Amino acid sequence: MLFGLVKLYNVTKIYDNGVKALTDVTMSVNKGEFLFITGPSGAGKTTLTRLIHREELPTRGQVIFDGKNIARIKSKEMALFRRRIGMVFQDFRLLPRKTVFENVALALEIAGEPWREIKKRVPEVLDRVGLLSKVKSFPSQLSGGEQQRVSLARALVNRPCLVIADEPTGNLDMENARELIRLLLEINHEGTSVLMATHALDIVNTLGKRTLSLEEGRLVQYEGQGTYRYGT
Amino acid sequence: MELRVLWRWWREALVSLFRNGWLALSAIGMVLVSLLILGFVCLLALNAAHVSRMVEEGIEVSVFVGEELAPDLVSQLGKELGQIEGVAGVTFIPKEQALEKLREDLGGKSGLLTGLEEDNPLPDAFRLRPEDASLVPAIARQAEALPGVEKVRYGEGVVEKLLSLTNWVRVAAVGLVAIFGLAAVFLTMTTIRLSILSRQEEIGIMKLLGATNWFVRGPFILEGIIIGSVGAMLAASFLYWGYLSLVEQIERATFVFIQPVAGSEVAMPIFGSLLACGVLLGAVSSALSVHRFLTV
Ligand SMILES: Nc1ncnc2c1ncn2[C@@H]1O[C@H](COP(=O)(O)OP(=O)(O)OP(=O)(O)O)[C@@H](O)[C@H]1O
Ligand SMILES: [Mg+2]
């Protein structure tokens, strides 16, 4: 708990339509750790990532990022805050009118990197996710898995201190999924904290990382050791 | 602001205009049409005001001097007339000149006037040029009260009607410009808003990736400015060309009493104001439309 990068205290999230997506969740993501969040569909995994990224605000409770209550971030500081987190969205969220290169470059442009740097780093990271041959393609010309990997490249390119990957293997075959996990482990090894939400229990089980499990918006087992299964 | 930022805005704006070619073209077309109509109405209003002014400038007050008045008293009267409030100029017209003028006007029938030179029945007169046409009735009233004045004429009744007509024309012109101006604003805003609406999601994603408002807004505003200025320049060119040929037609026709404003005189106002309108409209509508989507 001492090195908590992200801490949630008694967080409850009720959406505008009355759906209670999270109930009294208390947890933390430690600095430098690789943390899994599992749980069945609709358990609240995506909601959790949205709260950490401040796409949504908690109805009750607090989300602390690097010692700061993120509900108190002023709109001017919001941009800087979000740049510190690399998000791999479950629905990719690529810009449809931009090429793969431009989509990844966007994250660097937002961070104010010079063009020189962008031209160097974007191909590097695209090479890492195995999409160097697709730099000029538009998202609509890519498969679901490829789009997912572009989303990952965009999240990594800015070297954030936390990468949140929401179901990043959802559209990948076993081979590509393993490759992606290897990549996430690599950047975790380089010092980046990783929070990954997933259904893929086989991956969770083989890696032996700390795993939290959500069920109907509640944490059901606080600290698993990667051998936890939900249901029976 | 850093040069790099400005450079990115330009690149983004141009790439986006190019990739959304049809949307951009239709937006430019919309600006073109609305500014064309607005410009046309403005020219109409400009000419209406111009003609009104010309008509008003033609209005004068004629003061006829009593026959028995001594010459030095006549010049004294001229001075007094010049001191009436609202009188811009006094011209003395001796009766000889008046007769000459009458002869010219009669043309072939001027034989009727032979023999009148020695015993000229026409009075000496002053012609008063008013500072403003609306002052004419008041000037006439004061002139009438001066000693030695026989009669004052200014086209009573007609002048009042003319004045109310020219005033009405001016009000109508301003009203029309305002109405069509609003219509142009509305049309352009709606078009640009629609084109940005289709990119609402992109704006949201950029914000989630940590973009500042200006990062998102800049290229959109620049895009609006480009659309607005291209549309405005096209509208101004069409309008100018059309106006020149129209003026030429009118001047070639015989009824020269309606003199349109010269083409060279409207060139700068047309190009200047339409361009300003286009740039402002484009920038403001983009900024307003983006603004709604920035709070993510
Ligand atoms: N924007 C929203 N408005 C209203 N309700 C929502 C919204 N997003 C999610 N929910 C609801 O909140 C609950 C949790 O959804 P969430 O997306 O967090 O689940 P999840 O664990 O990510 O599921 P999956 O594994 O299918 O991605 C669901 O019941 C869902 O219907
Ligand atoms: Mg989800």
Coordinates of C-alpha atoms and ligand atoms in Angstrom, one line a residue:
Chain A
M1 CA 0.0 0.0 0.0
L2 CA 3.0 2.3 0.6
F3 CA 3.8 2.5 -3.1
G4 CA 0.2 2.8 -4.3
L5 CA 0.1 4.6 -7.6
V6 CA -3.7 4.4 -7.9
K7 CA -5.9 3.9 -4.9
L8 CA -9.7 3.5 -4.8
Y9 CA -11.5 4.0 -1.5
N10 CA -15.0 2.8 -1.1
V11 CA -15.8 3.6 -4.7
T12 CA -19.4 3.3 -5.9
K13 CA -20.4 4.2 -9.4
I14 CA -24.1 4.6 -10.4
Y15 CA -24.6 5.6 -14.0
D16 CA -27.1 8.3 -14.9
N17 CA -29.6 5.6 -16.0
G18 CA -29.5 4.1 -12.5
V19 CA -27.3 1.1 -13.2
K20 CA -25.0 0.4 -10.3
A21 CA -21.8 -0.6 -12.0
L22 CA -19.5 -0.7 -9.0
T23 CA -20.3 -1.1 -5.3
D24 CA -17.9 -0.1 -2.5
V25 CA -14.7 -1.0 -4.2
T26 CA -11.4 -0.4 -2.4
M27 CA -8.2 -1.4 -4.1
S28 CA -4.9 -0.1 -5.3
V29 CA -2.5 -0.4 -8.2
N30 CA 1.1 -0.3 -6.9
K31 CA 4.0 1.4 -8.6
G32 CA 5.6 -0.9 -11.1
E33 CA 3.2 -3.8 -10.7
F34 CA 1.3 -5.8 -13.2
L35 CA -2.3 -6.2 -12.0
F36 CA -5.1 -8.2 -13.5
I37 CA -8.8 -7.4 -13.1
T38 CA -11.1 -10.2 -14.1
G39 CA -14.8 -10.8 -13.9
P40 CA -17.7 -11.8 -16.1
S41 CA -19.1 -9.5 -18.7
G42 CA -20.9 -6.5 -17.1
A43 CA -19.0 -6.9 -13.8
G44 CA -17.7 -3.4 -14.0
K45 CA -14.2 -3.7 -15.3
T46 CA -14.4 -1.0 -17.9
T47 CA -16.2 1.2 -15.5
L48 CA -13.2 0.8 -13.1
T49 CA -10.8 1.9 -15.8
R50 CA -12.9 4.8 -16.7
L51 CA -12.9 6.0 -13.1
I52 CA -9.1 5.8 -12.9
H53 CA -8.8 7.7 -16.2
R54 CA -11.4 10.2 -15.0
E55 CA -13.6 9.7 -17.9
E56 CA -16.3 9.2 -15.2
L57 CA -16.5 10.5 -11.7
P58 CA -17.3 8.1 -8.8
T59 CA -20.8 8.5 -7.3
R60 CA -19.3 7.9 -3.9
G61 CA -15.7 7.3 -2.7
Q62 CA -12.4 8.6 -3.9
V63 CA -9.9 7.8 -6.6
I64 CA -6.4 8.8 -5.7
F65 CA -3.7 9.0 -8.4
D66 CA -0.1 9.6 -7.3
G67 CA -1.4 11.0 -4.0
K68 CA -4.0 13.3 -5.5
N69 CA -7.7 13.0 -5.5
I70 CA -8.5 13.1 -9.2
A71 CA -12.0 14.5 -8.6
R72 CA -10.2 17.7 -7.7
I73 CA -8.1 18.0 -10.8
K74 CA -8.9 21.3 -12.4
S75 CA -9.9 21.3 -16.0
K76 CA -6.6 22.9 -17.0
E77 CA -4.5 20.2 -15.3
M78 CA -6.7 17.4 -16.8
A79 CA -4.8 17.2 -20.0
L80 CA -1.5 16.7 -18.2
F81 CA -3.0 14.1 -15.9
R82 CA -4.4 12.0 -18.8
R83 CA -1.1 12.1 -20.6
R84 CA 0.4 10.1 -17.8
I85 CA -1.9 7.2 -18.4
G86 CA -1.8 5.1 -21.5
M87 CA -5.2 3.7 -22.3
V88 CA -6.0 0.7 -24.5
F89 CA -9.7 1.1 -24.9
Q90 CA -11.9 -2.0 -25.2
D91 CA -13.5 -0.3 -28.2
F92 CA -10.1 0.9 -29.5
R93 CA -11.2 4.6 -30.0
L94 CA -9.1 5.2 -33.0
L95 CA -9.7 8.3 -35.1
P96 CA -11.4 7.0 -38.3
R97 CA -10.1 9.8 -40.5
K98 CA -6.4 9.3 -39.5
T99 CA -3.9 6.7 -40.7
V100 CA -2.3 4.2 -38.3
F101 CA 0.8 6.4 -38.2
E102 CA -1.2 9.6 -37.5
N103 CA -3.3 7.8 -34.8
V104 CA -0.2 6.8 -32.9
A105 CA 1.6 10.1 -33.6
L106 CA -1.4 11.9 -32.1
A107 CA -0.4 10.9 -28.6
L108 CA 3.0 12.4 -29.1
E109 CA 1.6 15.6 -30.7
I110 CA -0.7 16.0 -27.8
A111 CA 2.4 15.7 -25.5
G112 CA 4.1 18.4 -27.6
E113 CA 6.9 16.2 -28.9
P114 CA 8.8 17.7 -31.9
W115 CA 8.2 16.2 -35.3
R116 CA 11.7 14.7 -35.4
E117 CA 11.0 12.7 -32.3
I118 CA 7.6 11.6 -33.6
K119 CA 9.1 10.3 -36.8
K120 CA 11.5 8.2 -34.9
R121 CA 9.3 6.8 -32.1
V122 CA 6.1 6.0 -34.0
P123 CA 7.7 3.4 -36.3
E124 CA 9.6 2.0 -33.4
V125 CA 6.4 1.3 -31.4
L126 CA 4.5 0.1 -34.4
D127 CA 7.3 -2.3 -35.1
R128 CA 6.9 -3.6 -31.5
V129 CA 3.2 -4.4 -32.0
G130 CA 4.0 -5.9 -35.4
L131 CA 2.1 -3.3 -37.5
L132 CA 5.0 -1.5 -39.3
S133 CA 3.6 -2.6 -42.7
K134 CA 0.2 -0.9 -42.0
V135 CA 1.4 2.7 -41.2
K136 CA -0.6 4.2 -44.1
S137 CA -3.8 2.2 -43.5
F138 CA -6.9 3.7 -42.1
P139 CA -8.6 2.0 -39.1
S140 CA -11.5 0.8 -41.3
Q141 CA -9.0 -1.1 -43.4
L142 CA -7.7 -3.1 -40.4
S143 CA -8.9 -6.2 -38.6
G144 CA -10.2 -5.9 -35.1
G145 CA -7.0 -7.3 -33.7
E146 CA -4.9 -4.9 -35.7
Q147 CA -7.0 -2.0 -34.5
Q148 CA -6.5 -3.2 -31.0
R149 CA -2.7 -3.3 -31.5
V150 CA -2.8 0.3 -32.9
S151 CA -4.6 1.3 -29.8
L152 CA -1.9 -0.4 -27.7
A153 CA 0.9 1.3 -29.7
R154 CA -0.8 4.7 -29.1
A155 CA -1.0 3.9 -25.4
L156 CA 2.7 3.0 -25.2
V157 CA 4.3 5.5 -27.4
N158 CA 4.3 8.3 -24.9
R159 CA 6.0 6.1 -22.2
P160 CA 3.2 6.7 -19.6
C161 CA 3.7 5.7 -16.0
L162 CA 0.6 3.6 -16.0
V163 CA -0.9 1.5 -18.9
I164 CA -4.5 0.5 -18.5
A165 CA -5.4 -2.2 -21.0
D166 CA -9.1 -3.0 -21.2
E167 CA -9.6 -6.5 -22.7
P168 CA -6.6 -6.0 -25.0
T169 CA -6.6 -9.6 -26.2
G170 CA -10.3 -9.7 -26.9
N171 CA -9.9 -9.7 -30.6
L172 CA -6.7 -11.6 -30.9
D173 CA -5.9 -15.3 -31.6
M174 CA -3.8 -17.2 -29.1
E175 CA -0.5 -16.4 -31.0
N176 CA -1.1 -12.6 -31.1
A177 CA -2.6 -12.6 -27.6
R178 CA 0.6 -14.2 -26.2
E179 CA 2.7 -11.7 -28.2
L180 CA 0.7 -8.8 -26.7
I181 CA 1.0 -10.1 -23.2
R182 CA 4.8 -10.5 -23.7
L183 CA 4.9 -6.9 -24.8
L184 CA 3.0 -5.7 -21.8
L185 CA 5.3 -7.7 -19.5
E186 CA 8.2 -6.1 -21.2
I187 CA 7.1 -2.6 -20.7
N188 CA 6.2 -3.5 -17.1
H189 CA 9.7 -4.8 -16.7
E190 CA 10.9 -1.4 -17.9
G191 CA 9.1 0.1 -15.0
T192 CA 5.6 0.9 -16.2
S193 CA 2.7 -0.1 -14.0
V194 CA 0.1 -2.2 -15.9
L195 CA -3.5 -2.7 -15.2
M196 CA -5.1 -5.2 -17.4
A197 CA -8.8 -6.1 -17.5
T198 CA -9.6 -9.4 -19.1
H199 CA -11.8 -12.5 -19.4
A200 CA -8.9 -14.6 -20.5
L201 CA -8.3 -16.7 -17.4
D202 CA -5.8 -19.0 -19.0
I203 CA -3.5 -16.0 -19.4
V204 CA -4.2 -14.8 -15.9
N205 CA -3.5 -18.2 -14.4
T206 CA -0.3 -18.9 -16.2
L207 CA 1.3 -15.6 -15.3
G208 CA 0.9 -15.7 -11.6
K209 CA 0.4 -11.9 -11.2
R210 CA -1.8 -10.3 -8.6
T211 CA -5.4 -10.6 -9.7
L212 CA -8.5 -8.8 -8.5
S213 CA -11.9 -10.1 -9.4
L214 CA -15.1 -8.3 -9.8
E215 CA -18.6 -9.7 -9.8
E216 CA -21.6 -7.6 -10.2
G217 CA -19.6 -4.5 -9.3
R218 CA -18.1 -6.0 -6.1
L219 CA -14.6 -7.2 -5.5
V220 CA -15.1 -10.9 -4.6
Q221 CA -11.6 -12.0 -3.8
Y222 CA -9.3 -9.3 -2.7
E223 CA -5.9 -10.8 -3.5
G224 CA -5.6 -13.8 -5.7
Q225 CA -2.4 -15.2 -6.9
G226 CA -3.3 -15.8 -10.5
T227 CA -5.0 -19.1 -9.8
Y228 CA -8.4 -17.7 -9.2
R229 CA -11.4 -18.8 -11.2
Y230 CA -14.8 -17.3 -11.1
G231 CA -18.0 -19.3 -11.4
T232 CA -17.4 -23.1 -11.2
Chain B
M1 CA 2.6 30.6 -29.3
E2 CA 5.1 28.2 -30.7
L3 CA 5.6 28.0 -34.4
R4 CA 5.4 24.3 -34.2
V5 CA 1.9 24.5 -32.9
L6 CA 0.7 26.8 -35.7
W7 CA 2.3 24.6 -38.2
R8 CA 0.4 21.6 -36.8
W9 CA -2.9 23.5 -37.0
W10 CA -2.3 24.3 -40.6
R11 CA -1.3 20.7 -41.5
E12 CA -4.3 19.3 -39.6
A13 CA -6.7 21.8 -41.1
L14 CA -5.5 21.2 -44.7
V15 CA -5.4 17.4 -44.4
S16 CA -8.8 17.4 -42.9
L17 CA -10.3 19.7 -45.6
F18 CA -8.7 17.5 -48.2
R19 CA -9.9 14.2 -46.7
N20 CA -13.4 15.5 -46.1
G21 CA -13.4 17.0 -49.6
W22 CA -17.2 16.9 -50.2
L23 CA -18.1 18.2 -46.8
A24 CA -15.6 21.0 -47.2
L25 CA -16.9 21.9 -50.6
S26 CA -20.5 21.9 -49.5
A27 CA -19.6 24.2 -46.6
I28 CA -17.7 26.5 -48.9
G29 CA -20.7 26.5 -51.2
M30 CA -23.0 27.4 -48.4
V31 CA -20.8 30.3 -47.4
L32 CA -20.6 31.3 -51.0
V33 CA -24.4 31.3 -51.5
S34 CA -25.2 33.1 -48.2
L35 CA -22.5 35.8 -48.7
L36 CA -23.6 36.2 -52.3
I37 CA -27.1 37.0 -51.3
L38 CA -25.9 39.2 -48.4
G39 CA -23.6 41.0 -50.7
F40 CA -26.3 41.5 -53.3
V41 CA -28.6 43.0 -50.7
C42 CA -25.8 45.2 -49.5
L43 CA -25.2 46.6 -53.0
L44 CA -28.9 47.2 -53.4
A45 CA -29.0 49.0 -50.1
L46 CA -25.8 51.0 -51.0
N47 CA -27.4 52.1 -54.3
A48 CA -30.7 52.9 -52.7
A49 CA -28.9 55.2 -50.2
H50 CA -26.9 56.7 -53.0
V51 CA -29.9 57.5 -55.1
S52 CA -31.7 58.9 -52.1
R53 CA -28.8 61.2 -51.4
M54 CA -28.7 62.3 -55.0
V55 CA -32.4 63.1 -54.9
E56 CA -32.0 65.0 -51.7
E57 CA -29.1 66.9 -53.0
G58 CA -31.2 68.2 -55.8
I59 CA -33.7 69.9 -53.4
E60 CA -33.2 73.7 -53.2
V61 CA -35.1 76.7 -51.9
S62 CA -35.9 79.5 -54.3
V63 CA -36.3 82.9 -52.8
F64 CA -37.9 85.6 -55.1
V65 CA -37.0 89.2 -54.3
G66 CA -39.7 91.9 -54.2
E67 CA -39.5 94.0 -57.4
E68 CA -39.1 97.4 -55.8
L69 CA -36.1 96.4 -53.6
A70 CA -33.0 98.6 -54.1
P71 CA -29.8 96.8 -55.3
D72 CA -27.9 97.3 -52.1
L73 CA -30.8 95.9 -50.1
V74 CA -30.8 92.9 -52.4
S75 CA -27.2 92.1 -51.5
Q76 CA -28.0 92.7 -47.9
L77 CA -30.8 90.2 -48.2
G78 CA -28.4 87.7 -49.7
K79 CA -26.2 88.0 -46.6
E80 CA -29.2 87.5 -44.3
L81 CA -30.3 84.5 -46.2
G82 CA -26.8 83.0 -45.9
Q83 CA -27.1 83.4 -42.1
I84 CA -30.2 81.2 -41.8
E85 CA -29.4 78.1 -39.9
G86 CA -29.0 75.1 -42.2
V87 CA -28.2 77.1 -45.3
A88 CA -25.0 75.8 -46.9
G89 CA -24.8 78.1 -49.9
V90 CA -26.6 81.1 -51.5
T91 CA -26.5 81.7 -55.2
F92 CA -27.9 85.0 -56.6
I93 CA -29.8 84.7 -59.9
P94 CA -30.5 88.1 -61.5
K95 CA -33.7 88.4 -63.5
E96 CA -31.7 88.6 -66.8
Q97 CA -30.2 85.2 -66.1
A98 CA -33.6 83.8 -65.2
L99 CA -35.0 85.0 -68.5
E100 CA -32.1 83.5 -70.4
K101 CA -32.8 80.2 -68.7
L102 CA -36.5 80.4 -69.5
R103 CA -35.6 81.0 -73.2
E104 CA -33.4 78.0 -73.2
D105 CA -36.1 75.9 -71.6
L106 CA -38.7 77.0 -74.1
G107 CA -36.4 76.2 -77.1
G108 CA -38.3 76.6 -80.3
K109 CA -41.1 78.6 -78.7
S110 CA -38.7 81.2 -77.4
G111 CA -40.2 83.7 -79.9
L112 CA -42.9 84.2 -77.3
L113 CA -40.4 86.1 -75.1
T114 CA -39.2 88.7 -77.7
G115 CA -39.5 92.2 -76.4
L116 CA -39.4 91.2 -72.8
E117 CA -35.7 92.2 -72.4
E118 CA -36.5 95.8 -71.7
D119 CA -39.4 95.1 -69.4
N120 CA -38.4 91.9 -67.7
P121 CA -41.4 90.6 -65.7
L122 CA -39.2 88.0 -63.8
P123 CA -38.0 88.8 -60.3
D124 CA -34.4 88.5 -59.0
A125 CA -34.0 85.4 -57.0
F126 CA -31.7 83.6 -54.6
R127 CA -31.2 79.9 -54.6
L128 CA -30.5 78.3 -51.2
R129 CA -28.7 75.0 -50.9
P130 CA -29.6 73.3 -47.6
E131 CA -27.1 71.4 -45.5
D132 CA -29.6 68.7 -45.2
A133 CA -32.8 68.2 -47.2
S134 CA -34.9 67.7 -44.1
L135 CA -34.1 71.4 -43.1
V136 CA -35.8 72.7 -46.2
P137 CA -39.2 73.6 -44.8
A138 CA -37.7 75.4 -41.8
I139 CA -35.4 77.4 -44.0
A140 CA -38.3 78.3 -46.3
R141 CA -40.3 79.5 -43.3
Q142 CA -37.4 81.7 -42.0
A143 CA -36.7 83.1 -45.5
E144 CA -40.3 84.0 -46.0
A145 CA -40.2 86.2 -42.8
L146 CA -37.3 88.4 -44.1
P147 CA -38.2 91.8 -45.4
G148 CA -38.0 92.2 -49.1
V149 CA -38.8 88.6 -49.8
E150 CA -41.7 88.3 -52.2
K151 CA -42.2 84.5 -52.4
V152 CA -40.5 81.3 -51.4
R153 CA -40.7 78.1 -53.4
Y154 CA -39.3 74.6 -52.7
G155 CA -41.8 72.2 -54.1
E156 CA -44.0 72.2 -51.0
G157 CA -45.7 68.9 -50.5
V158 CA -43.5 67.1 -53.0
V159 CA -40.4 67.5 -50.9
E160 CA -42.0 66.2 -47.8
K161 CA -43.2 63.1 -49.6
L162 CA -39.8 62.7 -51.2
L163 CA -38.1 63.0 -47.8
S164 CA -40.3 60.4 -46.2
L165 CA -39.7 58.1 -49.2
T166 CA -36.0 58.4 -49.0
N167 CA -36.1 57.8 -45.3
W168 CA -38.2 54.8 -45.7
V169 CA -35.8 53.5 -48.4
R170 CA -32.9 53.8 -46.0
V171 CA -34.7 52.1 -43.1
A172 CA -35.8 49.3 -45.5
A173 CA -32.2 48.9 -46.7
V174 CA -30.7 48.6 -43.3
G175 CA -33.5 46.2 -42.3
L176 CA -32.9 44.0 -45.3
V177 CA -29.1 43.9 -44.7
A178 CA -29.8 42.9 -41.1
I179 CA -32.2 40.2 -42.0
F180 CA -30.0 38.7 -44.7
G181 CA -26.9 39.1 -42.5
L182 CA -28.6 37.0 -39.8
A183 CA -29.6 34.5 -42.4
A184 CA -26.0 34.2 -43.6
V185 CA -24.8 33.8 -40.1
F186 CA -27.4 31.1 -39.4
L187 CA -26.7 29.2 -42.6
T188 CA -22.9 29.2 -42.2
M189 CA -23.1 28.2 -38.5
T190 CA -25.4 25.4 -39.2
T191 CA -23.3 24.0 -42.0
I192 CA -20.1 24.2 -40.0
R193 CA -21.8 22.8 -36.9
L194 CA -23.0 19.8 -38.9
S195 CA -19.5 19.1 -40.3
I196 CA -18.1 19.2 -36.7
L197 CA -21.0 17.2 -35.3
S198 CA -19.8 14.3 -37.4
R199 CA -16.4 14.5 -35.7
Q200 CA -17.7 14.8 -32.1
E201 CA -16.3 11.4 -31.3
E202 CA -12.8 12.3 -32.6
I203 CA -12.9 15.4 -30.3
G204 CA -13.8 13.2 -27.3
I205 CA -11.0 10.8 -28.0
M206 CA -8.4 13.5 -28.3
K207 CA -9.6 14.9 -25.0
L208 CA -9.3 11.5 -23.4
L209 CA -5.7 11.2 -24.7
G210 CA -4.9 14.4 -22.8
A211 CA -5.3 17.0 -25.5
T212 CA -5.8 20.6 -24.3
N213 CA -8.8 22.5 -25.6
W214 CA -6.6 24.6 -27.9
F215 CA -5.0 21.5 -29.4
V216 CA -8.4 20.4 -30.5
R217 CA -9.9 23.8 -31.3
G218 CA -7.0 25.3 -33.3
P219 CA -7.3 23.2 -36.4
F220 CA -11.0 23.4 -36.4
I221 CA -11.0 27.2 -36.2
L222 CA -8.4 27.4 -39.0
E223 CA -10.5 25.1 -41.1
G224 CA -13.5 27.4 -40.5
I225 CA -11.4 30.4 -41.5
I226 CA -10.2 28.7 -44.7
I227 CA -13.8 27.7 -45.6
G228 CA -15.1 31.1 -44.8
S229 CA -12.4 33.0 -46.7
V230 CA -12.5 30.8 -49.8
G231 CA -16.3 31.1 -49.9
A232 CA -16.1 34.9 -49.3
M233 CA -13.5 35.5 -52.0
L234 CA -15.6 33.5 -54.5
A235 CA -18.8 35.4 -53.5
A236 CA -17.0 38.7 -53.8
S237 CA -15.6 37.9 -57.2
F238 CA -18.9 36.8 -58.6
L239 CA -20.6 39.8 -57.1
Y240 CA -18.0 42.3 -58.4
W241 CA -18.1 40.9 -61.9
G242 CA -21.9 40.9 -61.9
Y243 CA -22.1 44.4 -60.6
L244 CA -19.6 45.8 -63.1
S245 CA -21.6 44.3 -66.0
L246 CA -24.9 45.6 -64.5
V247 CA -23.5 49.1 -64.1
E248 CA -22.3 49.1 -67.6
Q249 CA -25.8 48.1 -68.8
I250 CA -27.4 50.8 -66.8
E251 CA -25.0 53.5 -68.0
R252 CA -25.5 52.5 -71.6
A253 CA -29.2 52.9 -71.2
T254 CA -30.7 56.3 -71.8
F255 CA -32.4 57.0 -68.5
V256 CA -29.3 58.4 -66.8
F257 CA -31.1 60.0 -63.9
I258 CA -30.5 56.8 -61.9
Q259 CA -26.7 56.7 -61.5
P260 CA -25.5 53.6 -59.7
V261 CA -22.5 53.7 -57.4
A262 CA -19.4 53.4 -59.6
G263 CA -17.9 49.9 -59.8
S264 CA -14.5 51.1 -58.7
E265 CA -16.1 52.5 -55.5
V266 CA -17.7 49.3 -54.4
A267 CA -14.7 47.0 -55.1
M268 CA -12.9 47.6 -51.8
P269 CA -16.1 47.4 -49.6
I270 CA -17.2 44.3 -51.4
F271 CA -14.0 42.4 -51.1
G272 CA -13.0 43.8 -47.7
S273 CA -16.3 43.3 -45.9
L274 CA -17.2 40.0 -47.4
L275 CA -13.8 38.6 -46.6
A276 CA -14.0 39.9 -43.1
C277 CA -17.5 38.4 -42.8
G278 CA -16.3 35.0 -44.1
V279 CA -13.2 34.8 -41.9
L280 CA -15.2 35.9 -38.8
L281 CA -18.2 33.6 -39.6
G282 CA -15.9 30.6 -40.2
A283 CA -13.8 31.1 -37.1
V284 CA -16.7 31.9 -34.7
S285 CA -19.0 29.1 -35.9
S286 CA -16.1 26.6 -35.6
A287 CA -15.2 27.8 -32.2
L288 CA -18.8 27.7 -31.0
S289 CA -19.5 24.3 -32.5
V290 CA -16.3 22.7 -31.1
H291 CA -16.9 24.2 -27.7
R292 CA -20.0 22.0 -27.1
F293 CA -17.9 18.9 -27.4
L294 CA -14.9 19.9 -25.4
T295 CA -16.1 19.0 -22.0
V296 CA -15.2 15.3 -21.8
Ligands
LIG1 N1 -22.2 4.6 -20.0 C1 -23.0 3.8 -19.3 N2 -24.2 4.2 -18.9 C2 -25.0 3.4 -18.2 N3 -24.7 2.1 -17.8 C3 -23.5 1.7 -18.2 C4 -22.6 2.5 -18.9 N4 -21.4 1.8 -19.1 C5 -21.6 0.6 -18.6 N5 -22.8 0.5 -18.0 C6 -23.4 -0.6 -17.2 O1 -22.5 -0.8 -16.1 C7 -22.3 -2.2 -15.9 C8 -20.8 -2.5 -15.9 O2 -20.3 -2.3 -17.2 P1 -18.8 -2.4 -17.7 O3 -18.7 -2.0 -19.1 O4 -18.0 -1.7 -16.6 O5 -18.6 -4.0 -17.6 P2 -17.3 -4.9 -18.0 O6 -16.9 -5.6 -16.8 O7 -16.3 -4.0 -18.7 O8 -18.0 -5.8 -19.1 P3 -17.3 -6.5 -20.4 O9 -16.4 -7.6 -19.9 O10 -18.4 -7.0 -21.2 O11 -16.5 -5.4 -21.0 C9 -23.1 -2.9 -16.9 O12 -24.3 -3.4 -16.4 C10 -23.4 -1.9 -18.0 O13 -24.6 -2.1 -18.6
MG2 MG -15.5 -3.9 -20.5

